[in-house]
Amino acid sequence: MSRLFVVILLACLALPLHAEGFLTRLLDKPVPGGVAVVPLPETDEPVKATYQGKPVLTVREDGKRWIAIVGIPLTVKPGTEQIEVGSGQPLSFTVQPREYEAQHITLRNQQQVTPDAARLKRIQRELEEQIAAYRQFSPRQPSNLLFDRPVDGRLSSAFGLRRFFNGEERNPHSGLDFAVPTGTPIKAPAAGQVILVGDYFFNGKTVFVDHGQGLISMFCHLSDIDVKVGDEINRGGVVGKVGATGRATGPHLHWNVSLNDARVDPAIFIGAFE
Ligand SMILES: [Zn+2]
């Protein structure tokens, strides 16, 4: 036997029985604020699955087996989690620990740190409106799961930073920031439908795009909104322009990605997760 043949033979034997597909390699980052890819039972029919009572995204990987792509909320503790699949046995996956750093931000407007009662009422109303958008679940398949970057620019603040405004701890950073100038066009990272636009106390001018099956992008602090609710957006279509509206210390794009109503690290979807 030639030496080359032996090397090739050994390499083949070392391959796993089921080689992971592209989507699994890209998206399987099972940490709090990450994504778990769970293989589903072999079947020709689409399989429905839920996590924490919410429907999850299921796709056919490489045109073959069905997988569930599950968003893991930042609040989930490391350990074993389960998804429910039809009437069958629940399927387990393991959430690994991940450390998130602290970030201290100084705001001149103390109302943006500790709002008064009237503003709290407005904030609560706006929060409910946005949560309802995140909970929408449309049957369409996302056009692409390897997302395009919505703007070209330096990544400034990472997802998941524990945030202190004027020394007071507030909600962790729910998205990914790009440092880009005011007026930069924001392009849809995948096709979708505009399901909500608003001008909010914290998020400023905001657009929600539903990419399908609970996969939703939110863009905020915009200077201009170029779309309205119901609009169909092509991959790369412009939804608005970068600004500094709402609670922002300067112009930047804040981009949230939500899966089954869990805000997850957008870096995963652009292949920039570390
Ligand atoms: Zn941000």
mmCIF file of N, CA, C and O in Angstrom, residues 192-195 226-233:
data_model
loop_
_atom_site.group_PDB
_atom_site.id
_atom_site.type_symbol
_atom_site.label_atom_id
_atom_site.label_comp_id
_atom_site.label_asym_id
_atom_site.label_seq_id
_atom_site.Cartn_x
_atom_site.Cartn_y
_atom_site.Cartn_z
ATOM 1 N N GLY A 192 -37.199 40.233 4.151
ATOM 2 C CA GLY A 192 -38.171 40.193 5.243
ATOM 3 C C GLY A 192 -39.281 41.191 5.059
ATOM 4 O O GLY A 192 -39.345 41.910 4.053
ATOM 5 N N GLN A 193 -40.163 41.224 6.050
ATOM 6 C CA GLN A 193 -41.283 42.164 6.040
ATOM 7 C C GLN A 193 -41.150 43.102 7.236
ATOM 8 O O GLN A 193 -40.820 42.655 8.341
ATOM 9 N N VAL A 194 -41.424 44.380 7.002
ATOM 10 C CA VAL A 194 -41.412 45.358 8.091
ATOM 11 C C VAL A 194 -42.650 45.112 8.948
ATOM 12 O O VAL A 194 -43.780 45.138 8.450
ATOM 13 N N ILE A 195 -42.431 44.822 10.247
ATOM 14 C CA ILE A 195 -43.580 44.528 11.122
ATOM 15 C C ILE A 195 -43.821 45.617 12.160
ATOM 16 O O ILE A 195 -44.870 45.640 12.793
ATOM 17 N N ASP A 226 -36.983 54.688 6.207
ATOM 18 C CA ASP A 226 -37.345 54.710 4.784
ATOM 19 C C ASP A 226 -38.429 53.700 4.428
ATOM 20 O O ASP A 226 -38.685 53.470 3.234
ATOM 21 N N VAL A 227 -39.045 53.051 5.436
ATOM 22 C CA VAL A 227 -40.024 51.990 5.168
ATOM 23 C C VAL A 227 -41.239 52.186 6.060
ATOM 24 O O VAL A 227 -41.206 52.973 6.996
ATOM 25 N N LYS A 228 -42.301 51.437 5.753
ATOM 26 C CA LYS A 228 -43.493 51.455 6.616
ATOM 27 C C LYS A 228 -43.949 50.024 6.884
ATOM 28 O O LYS A 228 -43.536 49.087 6.165
ATOM 29 N N VAL A 229 -44.778 49.876 7.895
ATOM 30 C CA VAL A 229 -45.249 48.540 8.280
ATOM 31 C C VAL A 229 -45.934 47.871 7.084
ATOM 32 O O VAL A 229 -46.723 48.506 6.381
ATOM 33 N N GLY A 230 -45.582 46.613 6.842
ATOM 34 C CA GLY A 230 -46.161 45.853 5.736
ATOM 35 C C GLY A 230 -45.245 45.766 4.526
ATOM 36 O O GLY A 230 -45.431 44.886 3.680
ATOM 37 N N ASP A 231 -44.270 46.671 4.433
ATOM 38 C CA ASP A 231 -43.364 46.656 3.274
ATOM 39 C C ASP A 231 -42.568 45.349 3.222
ATOM 40 O O ASP A 231 -42.086 44.872 4.245
ATOM 41 N N GLU A 232 -42.427 44.806 2.018
ATOM 42 C CA GLU A 232 -41.537 43.661 1.790
ATOM 43 C C GLU A 232 -40.167 44.202 1.392
ATOM 44 O O GLU A 232 -40.057 45.028 0.488
ATOM 45 N N ILE A 233 -39.140 43.740 2.077
ATOM 46 C CA ILE A 233 -37.780 44.228 1.844
ATOM 47 C C ILE A 233 -36.942 43.098 1.255
ATOM 48 O O ILE A 233 -36.943 41.976 1.780
#
